[in-house]
Coordinates of C-alpha atoms and ligand atoms in Angstrom, one line a residue:
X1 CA -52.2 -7.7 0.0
X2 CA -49.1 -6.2 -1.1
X3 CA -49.6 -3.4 -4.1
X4 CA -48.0 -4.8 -7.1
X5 CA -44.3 -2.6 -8.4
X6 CA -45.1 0.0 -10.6
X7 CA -42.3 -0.7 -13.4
X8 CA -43.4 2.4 -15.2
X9 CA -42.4 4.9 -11.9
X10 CA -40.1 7.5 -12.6
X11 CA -36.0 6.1 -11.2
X12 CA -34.3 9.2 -9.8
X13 CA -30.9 9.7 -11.2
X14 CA -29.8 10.0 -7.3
X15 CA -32.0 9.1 -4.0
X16 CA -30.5 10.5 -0.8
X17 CA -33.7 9.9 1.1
X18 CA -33.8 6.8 0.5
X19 CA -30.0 6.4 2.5
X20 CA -31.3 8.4 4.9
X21 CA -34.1 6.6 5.8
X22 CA -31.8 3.8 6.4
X23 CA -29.6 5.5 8.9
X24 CA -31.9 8.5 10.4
X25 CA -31.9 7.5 13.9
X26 CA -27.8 6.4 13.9
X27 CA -27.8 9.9 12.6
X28 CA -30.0 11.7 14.5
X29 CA -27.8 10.5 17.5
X30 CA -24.3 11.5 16.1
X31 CA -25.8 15.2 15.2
X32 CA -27.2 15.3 19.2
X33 CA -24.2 14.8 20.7
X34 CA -22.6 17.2 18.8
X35 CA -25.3 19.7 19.3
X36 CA -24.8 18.8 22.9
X37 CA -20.9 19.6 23.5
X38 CA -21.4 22.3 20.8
X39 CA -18.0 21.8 18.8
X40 CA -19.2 23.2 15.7
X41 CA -15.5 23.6 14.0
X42 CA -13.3 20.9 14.1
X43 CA -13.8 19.1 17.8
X44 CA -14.1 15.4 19.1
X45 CA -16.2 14.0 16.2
X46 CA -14.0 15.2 13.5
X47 CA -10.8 13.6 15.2
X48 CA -12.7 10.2 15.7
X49 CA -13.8 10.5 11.8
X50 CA -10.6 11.3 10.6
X51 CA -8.9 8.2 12.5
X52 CA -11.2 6.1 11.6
X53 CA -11.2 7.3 7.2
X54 CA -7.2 7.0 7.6
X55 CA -7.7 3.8 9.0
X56 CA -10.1 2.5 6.5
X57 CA -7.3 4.3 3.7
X58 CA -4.8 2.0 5.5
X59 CA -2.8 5.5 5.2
X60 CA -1.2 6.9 9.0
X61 CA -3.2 10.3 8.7
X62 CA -6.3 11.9 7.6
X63 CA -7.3 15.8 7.9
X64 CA -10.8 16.8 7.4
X65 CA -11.5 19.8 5.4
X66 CA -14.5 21.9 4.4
X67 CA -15.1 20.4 1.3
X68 CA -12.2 18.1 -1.6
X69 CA -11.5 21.5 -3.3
X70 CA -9.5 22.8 -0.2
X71 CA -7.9 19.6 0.5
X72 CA -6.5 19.5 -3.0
X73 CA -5.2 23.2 -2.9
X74 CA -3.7 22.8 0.3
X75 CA -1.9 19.5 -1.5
X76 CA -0.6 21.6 -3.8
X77 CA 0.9 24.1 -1.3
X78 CA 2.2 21.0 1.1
X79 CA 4.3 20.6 -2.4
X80 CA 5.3 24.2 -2.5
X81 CA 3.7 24.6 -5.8
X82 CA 3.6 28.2 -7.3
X83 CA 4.0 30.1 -10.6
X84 CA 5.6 28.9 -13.0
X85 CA 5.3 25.3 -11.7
X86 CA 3.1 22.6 -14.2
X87 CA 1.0 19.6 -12.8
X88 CA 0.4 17.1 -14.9
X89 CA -2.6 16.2 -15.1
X90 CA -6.0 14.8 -16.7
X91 CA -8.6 16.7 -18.9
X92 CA -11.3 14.9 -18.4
X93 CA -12.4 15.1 -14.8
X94 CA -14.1 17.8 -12.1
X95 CA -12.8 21.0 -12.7
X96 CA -11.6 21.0 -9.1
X97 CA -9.0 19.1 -9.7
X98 CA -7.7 21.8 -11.9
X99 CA -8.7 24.2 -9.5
X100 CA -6.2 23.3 -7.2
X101 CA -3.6 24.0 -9.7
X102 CA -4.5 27.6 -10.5
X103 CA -5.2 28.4 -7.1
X104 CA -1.4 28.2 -6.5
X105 CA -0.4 29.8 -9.5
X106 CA 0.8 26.6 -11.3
X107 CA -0.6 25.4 -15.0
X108 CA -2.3 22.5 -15.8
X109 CA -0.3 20.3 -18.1
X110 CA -3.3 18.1 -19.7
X111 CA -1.9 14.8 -21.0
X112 CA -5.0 12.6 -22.8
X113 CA -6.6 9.8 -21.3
X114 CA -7.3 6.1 -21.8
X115 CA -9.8 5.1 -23.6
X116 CA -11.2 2.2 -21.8
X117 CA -11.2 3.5 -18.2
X118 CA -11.3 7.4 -19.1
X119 CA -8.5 7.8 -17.0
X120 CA -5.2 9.5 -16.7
X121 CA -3.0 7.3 -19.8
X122 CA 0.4 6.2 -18.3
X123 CA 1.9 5.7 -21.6
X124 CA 1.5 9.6 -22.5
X125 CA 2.7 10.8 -19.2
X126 CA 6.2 10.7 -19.8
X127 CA 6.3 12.9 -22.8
X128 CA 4.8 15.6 -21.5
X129 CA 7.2 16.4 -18.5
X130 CA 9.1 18.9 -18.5
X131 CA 11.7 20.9 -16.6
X132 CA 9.2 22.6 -14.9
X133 CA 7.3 19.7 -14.0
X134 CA 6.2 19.6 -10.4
X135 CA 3.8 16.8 -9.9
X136 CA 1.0 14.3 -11.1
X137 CA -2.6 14.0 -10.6
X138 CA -4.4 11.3 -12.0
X139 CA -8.2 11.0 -11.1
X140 CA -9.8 7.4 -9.7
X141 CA -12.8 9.1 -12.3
X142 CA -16.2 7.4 -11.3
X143 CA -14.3 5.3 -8.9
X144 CA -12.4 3.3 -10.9
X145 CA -8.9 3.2 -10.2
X146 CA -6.3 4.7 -12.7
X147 CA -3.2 2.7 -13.5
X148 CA -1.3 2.8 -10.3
X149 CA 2.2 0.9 -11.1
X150 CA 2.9 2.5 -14.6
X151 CA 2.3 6.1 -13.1
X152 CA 4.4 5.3 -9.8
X153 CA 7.1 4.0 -11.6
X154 CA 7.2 7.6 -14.4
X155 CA 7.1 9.6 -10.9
X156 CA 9.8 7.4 -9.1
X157 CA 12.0 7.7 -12.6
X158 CA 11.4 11.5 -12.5
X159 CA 10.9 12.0 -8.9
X160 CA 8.0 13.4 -8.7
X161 CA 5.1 13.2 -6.2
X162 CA 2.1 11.6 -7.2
X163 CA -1.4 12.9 -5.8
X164 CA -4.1 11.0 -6.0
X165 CA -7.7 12.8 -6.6
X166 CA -9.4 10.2 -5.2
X167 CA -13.0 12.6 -4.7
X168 CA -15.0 10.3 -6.5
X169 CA -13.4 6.8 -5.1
X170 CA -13.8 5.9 -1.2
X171 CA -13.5 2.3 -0.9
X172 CA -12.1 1.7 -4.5
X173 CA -9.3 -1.4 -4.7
X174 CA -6.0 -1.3 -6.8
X175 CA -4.6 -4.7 -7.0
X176 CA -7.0 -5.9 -4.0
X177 CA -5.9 -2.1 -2.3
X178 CA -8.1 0.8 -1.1
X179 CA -6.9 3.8 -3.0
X180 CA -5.5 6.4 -0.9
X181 CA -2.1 5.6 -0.3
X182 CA -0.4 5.1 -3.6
X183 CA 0.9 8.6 -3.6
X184 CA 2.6 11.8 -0.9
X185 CA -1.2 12.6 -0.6
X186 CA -4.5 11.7 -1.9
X187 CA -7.5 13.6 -1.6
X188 CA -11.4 13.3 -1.4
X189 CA -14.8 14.5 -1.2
X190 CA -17.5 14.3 1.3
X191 CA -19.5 16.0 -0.9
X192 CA -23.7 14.5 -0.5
X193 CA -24.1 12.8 -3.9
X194 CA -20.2 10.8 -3.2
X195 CA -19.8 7.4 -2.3
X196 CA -19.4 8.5 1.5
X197 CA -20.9 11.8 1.8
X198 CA -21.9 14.3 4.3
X199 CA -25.0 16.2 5.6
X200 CA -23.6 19.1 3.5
X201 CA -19.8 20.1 2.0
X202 CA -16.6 17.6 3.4
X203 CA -13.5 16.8 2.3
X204 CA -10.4 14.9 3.5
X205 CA -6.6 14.5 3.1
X206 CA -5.0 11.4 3.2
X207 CA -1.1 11.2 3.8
X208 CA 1.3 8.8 5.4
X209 CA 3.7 12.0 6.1
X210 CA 3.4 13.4 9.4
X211 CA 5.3 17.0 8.4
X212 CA 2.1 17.1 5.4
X213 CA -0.6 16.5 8.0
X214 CA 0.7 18.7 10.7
X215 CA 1.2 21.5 7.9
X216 CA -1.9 20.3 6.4
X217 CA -3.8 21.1 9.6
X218 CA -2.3 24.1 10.6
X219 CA -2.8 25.9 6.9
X220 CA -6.7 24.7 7.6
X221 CA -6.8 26.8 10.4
X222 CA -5.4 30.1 9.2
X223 CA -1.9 28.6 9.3
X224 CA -1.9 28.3 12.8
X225 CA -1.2 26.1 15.4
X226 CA -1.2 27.9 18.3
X227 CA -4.5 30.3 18.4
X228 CA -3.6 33.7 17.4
X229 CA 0.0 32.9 16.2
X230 CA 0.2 32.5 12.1
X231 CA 3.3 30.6 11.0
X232 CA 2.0 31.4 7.3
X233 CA -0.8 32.3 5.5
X234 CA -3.6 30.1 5.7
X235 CA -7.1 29.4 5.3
X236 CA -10.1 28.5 7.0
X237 CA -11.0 25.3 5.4
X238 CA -12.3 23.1 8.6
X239 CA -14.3 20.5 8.7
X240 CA -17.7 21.3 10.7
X241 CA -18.0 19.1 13.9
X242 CA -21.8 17.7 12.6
X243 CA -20.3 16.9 8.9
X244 CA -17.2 14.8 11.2
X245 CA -20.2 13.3 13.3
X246 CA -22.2 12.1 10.3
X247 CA -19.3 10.8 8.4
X248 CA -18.4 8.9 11.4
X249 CA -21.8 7.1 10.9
X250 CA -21.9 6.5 7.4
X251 CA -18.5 5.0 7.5
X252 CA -19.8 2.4 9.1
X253 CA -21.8 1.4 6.0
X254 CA -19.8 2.0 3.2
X255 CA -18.5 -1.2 2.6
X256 CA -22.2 -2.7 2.7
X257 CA -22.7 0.6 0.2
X258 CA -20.1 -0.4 -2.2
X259 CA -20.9 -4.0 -2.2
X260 CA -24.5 -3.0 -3.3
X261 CA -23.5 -0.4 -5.7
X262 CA -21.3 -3.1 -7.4
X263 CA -24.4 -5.2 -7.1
X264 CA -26.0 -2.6 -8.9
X265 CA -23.2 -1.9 -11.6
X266 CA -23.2 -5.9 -12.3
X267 CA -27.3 -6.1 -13.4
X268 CA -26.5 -3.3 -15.7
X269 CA -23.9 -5.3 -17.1
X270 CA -25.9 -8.1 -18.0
X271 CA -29.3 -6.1 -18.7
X272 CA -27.5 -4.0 -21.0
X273 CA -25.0 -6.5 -22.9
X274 CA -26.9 -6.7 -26.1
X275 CA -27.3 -3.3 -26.4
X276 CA -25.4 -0.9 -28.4
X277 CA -24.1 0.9 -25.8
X278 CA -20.6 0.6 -24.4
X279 CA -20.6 -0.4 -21.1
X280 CA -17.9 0.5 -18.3
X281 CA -15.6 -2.5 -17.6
X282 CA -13.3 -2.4 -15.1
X283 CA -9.5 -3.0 -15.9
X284 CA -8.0 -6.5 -14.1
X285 CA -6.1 -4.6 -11.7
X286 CA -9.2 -2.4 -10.3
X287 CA -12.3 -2.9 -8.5
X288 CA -14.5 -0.1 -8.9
X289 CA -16.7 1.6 -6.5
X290 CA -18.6 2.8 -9.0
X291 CA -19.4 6.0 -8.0
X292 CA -20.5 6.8 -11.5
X293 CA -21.9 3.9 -13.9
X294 CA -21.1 5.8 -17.6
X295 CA -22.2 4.2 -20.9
X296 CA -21.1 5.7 -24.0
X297 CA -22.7 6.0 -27.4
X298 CA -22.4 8.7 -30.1
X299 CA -26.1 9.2 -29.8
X300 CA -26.0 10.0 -26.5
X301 CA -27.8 12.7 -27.0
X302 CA -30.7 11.4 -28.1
X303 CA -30.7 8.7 -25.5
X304 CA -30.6 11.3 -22.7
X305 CA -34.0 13.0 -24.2
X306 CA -35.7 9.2 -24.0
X307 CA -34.7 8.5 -20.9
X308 CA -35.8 11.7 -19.4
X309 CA -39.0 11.9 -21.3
X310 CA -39.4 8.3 -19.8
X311 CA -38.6 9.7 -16.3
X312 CA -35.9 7.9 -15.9
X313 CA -32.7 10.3 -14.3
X314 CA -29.4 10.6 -16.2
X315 CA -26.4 13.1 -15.6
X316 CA -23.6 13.8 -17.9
X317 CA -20.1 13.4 -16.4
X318 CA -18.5 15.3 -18.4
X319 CA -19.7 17.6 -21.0
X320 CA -16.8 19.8 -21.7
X321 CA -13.1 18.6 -20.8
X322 CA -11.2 21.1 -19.2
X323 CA -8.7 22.3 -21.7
X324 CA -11.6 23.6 -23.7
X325 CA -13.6 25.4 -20.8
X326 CA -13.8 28.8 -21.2
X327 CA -11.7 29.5 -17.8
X328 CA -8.9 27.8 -19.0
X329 CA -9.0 29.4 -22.5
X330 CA -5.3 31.1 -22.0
X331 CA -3.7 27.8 -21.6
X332 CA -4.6 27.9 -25.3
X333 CA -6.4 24.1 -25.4
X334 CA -7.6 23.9 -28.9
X335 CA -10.8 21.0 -30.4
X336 CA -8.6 18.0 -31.1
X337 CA -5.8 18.6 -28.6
X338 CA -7.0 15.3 -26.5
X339 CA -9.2 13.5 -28.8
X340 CA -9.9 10.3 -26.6
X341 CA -11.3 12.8 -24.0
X342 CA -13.2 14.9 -26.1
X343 CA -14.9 11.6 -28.1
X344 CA -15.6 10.6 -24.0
X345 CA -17.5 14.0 -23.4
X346 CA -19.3 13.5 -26.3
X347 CA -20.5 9.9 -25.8
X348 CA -20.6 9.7 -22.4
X349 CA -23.8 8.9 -20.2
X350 CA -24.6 8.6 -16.6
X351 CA -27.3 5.9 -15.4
X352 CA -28.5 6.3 -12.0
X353 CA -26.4 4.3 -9.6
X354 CA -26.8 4.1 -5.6
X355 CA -26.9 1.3 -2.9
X356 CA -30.3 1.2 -2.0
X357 CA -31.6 1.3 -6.1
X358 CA -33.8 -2.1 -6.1
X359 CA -33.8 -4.8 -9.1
X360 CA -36.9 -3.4 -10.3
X361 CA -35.0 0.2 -10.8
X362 CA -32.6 -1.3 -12.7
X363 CA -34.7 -3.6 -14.8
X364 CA -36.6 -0.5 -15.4
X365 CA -33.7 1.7 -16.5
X366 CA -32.4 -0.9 -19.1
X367 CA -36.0 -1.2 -20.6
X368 CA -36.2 2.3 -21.3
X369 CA -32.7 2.0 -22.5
X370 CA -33.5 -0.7 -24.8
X371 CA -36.7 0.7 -25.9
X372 CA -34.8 3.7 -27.6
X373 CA -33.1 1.5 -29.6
X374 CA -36.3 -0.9 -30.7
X375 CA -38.0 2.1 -31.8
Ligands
PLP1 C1 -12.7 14.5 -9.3 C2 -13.1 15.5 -8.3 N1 -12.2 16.3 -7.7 C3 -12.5 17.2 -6.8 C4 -13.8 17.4 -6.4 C5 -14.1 18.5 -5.5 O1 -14.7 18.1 -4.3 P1 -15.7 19.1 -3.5 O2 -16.9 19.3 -4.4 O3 -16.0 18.4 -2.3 O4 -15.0 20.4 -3.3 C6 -14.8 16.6 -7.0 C7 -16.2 16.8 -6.5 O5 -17.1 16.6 -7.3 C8 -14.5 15.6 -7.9 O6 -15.4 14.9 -8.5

């Protein structure tokens, strides 16, 4: 006889054992072969994975890195970004995405975001370029698309190039289209907790520019392309040949993996409609790939302690927005600069989300949810 579900067992914020156990032999196979011809930096299996991202991008090239933070400081020197340079940007993200930024010497130029996607705000953009302007970077945050046309349109006007962070959105549509190839480069994370993630750090740049990916690679490899020869000062940011062999596999299932986290998203949406929080809805241009599935309430706070006293996982995506982190205190960010993002860090809630969650998780997570607010 099968043993009844325990509704009372603990959901995990994240499971990536579960995924595993889905695709262990698949992997296990990709990971021999590459123990077998030994190409431990770059090598065959990166090449095939990075064809095959680019082609799932619809985008002409993809370079695999060692992680999204490289790929998006590398995007910023492809652009020739240095001091004295501003990227305009979004406060309420990863701090990588600033990263990138400062590691060239350039300033963040925060602009506040929308309120109902937590994104990047289009109609705030234009104000806050200046002279020195060099670039923008939105974020897909949670994997839910920004407002592509409006910010293409500010960066045609002004001609500027348009990077995408796109770390947190593999698979995510604008307007029925994979994200990826709305700007000169977009860039992502293979990170183990994303949407398509690897056996340890990854990252990847996206271009359709073949003078970005050729530079792109070469500055990967201590700005060579020769062995030995340095055209300029690079880095060594390369992919590892097991992370390109496991990506390679799990590629295969990441449309299956978005469809269920969608799956996932949607039961939260109608398990959670009469409560008080307020639920992420996606914008009629986007489909989300819901990385992240956020609720917001000013209790938050409370709510967090419930659920984790209930054993149910939670994160908090994100706490602090960057203009008031302590790093970036000499940009001189001050409580009240970017209101909509600072009301988001204090409201905001992650629930877990992932492909293989079942029914019962989710029916689980929305009765502890509504529990808190019964009692
Ligand atoms: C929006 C965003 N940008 C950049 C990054 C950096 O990627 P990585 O952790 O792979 O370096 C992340 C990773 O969490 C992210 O979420």
């Amino acid at each position: 006889m099968a043993t009844p579900p325990d509704h009372a067992a603990p959901v995990p914020y994240l499971d990536l054992a579960a995924q595993m156990r889905t695709i262990r032999k698949e992997i296990d196979v990709a990971v021999a072969r590459t123990l077998d011809h030994c190409s431990f930096c770059l090598g065959p299996d990166v090449a095939q994975f990075e064809k095959d991202f680019a082609r799932f991008c619809g985008a002409e090239y993809c370079v695999g890195f060692n992680s999204g933070t490289p790929a998006l400081h590398v995007a910023m020197k492809l652009l020739n970004l240095g001091p004295g340079d501003e990227v305009i940007t979004t406060p309420y993200t990863f701090v990588a995405t600033s990263w990138a930024i400062s590691y060239v010497g350039a300033k963040p130029v925060y602009v506040d975001i929308d309120d109902a996607t937590l994104n990047l705000d289009p109609n705030l953009v234009e104000r806050a370029i200046t002279p020195r302007t060099r670039a923008v970077m939105p974020v897909h945050l949670y994997g839910h698309p920004f407002d592509v046309d409006p910010m293409r349109a500010i960066c045609r006007k002004h001609n500027l190039p348009l990077v995408e962070d796109a770390a947190q959105a593999h698979g995510a549509r604008y307007r029925g289209q994979v994200v990826g190839t709305f700007g000169a480069i977009a860039c992502f994370s293979f990170y183990p907790g994303k949407n398509l993630g690897a056996c340890g750090e990854g990252g990847g740049l996206v271009t359709g520019d073949a003078a970005f990916a050729a530079r792109a690679r070469a500055l990967r490899e201590h700005g060579s392309t020769q062995r030995y020869y340095h055209d300029e000062v690079g880095f060594n940011y390369r992919m590892e040949g097991i992370q390109g062999a496991v990506l390679g596999v799990k590629l295969r299932h990441l449309d299956t993996w978005i469809r269920e986290r969608r799956r996932v998203a949607q039961r939260y949406h109608e398990l959670l409609a009469d409560t008080p929080l307020q639920l992420p809805r996606e914008a009629h241009y986007a489909e989300s790939a819901y990385h992240l599935y956020v609720v917001r309430h000013p209790g938050r706070d409370a709510l967090k302690r419930h659920l984790e006293a209930n054993r149910v996982g939670c994160a908090l995506h994100y706490p602090v927005p960057l203009h008031l982190q302590k790093c970036y205190a000499s940009l001189g960010g001050q409580p009240g600069d970017f209101s909509v993002a600072e009301k988001a860090a204090r409201e905001c809630l992650s629930l877990p989300i992932y492909p293989e969650m079942t029914d019962a998780q989710v029916q689980r997570v929305a009765e502890v949810v509504k529990d808190f607010y019964r009692t």
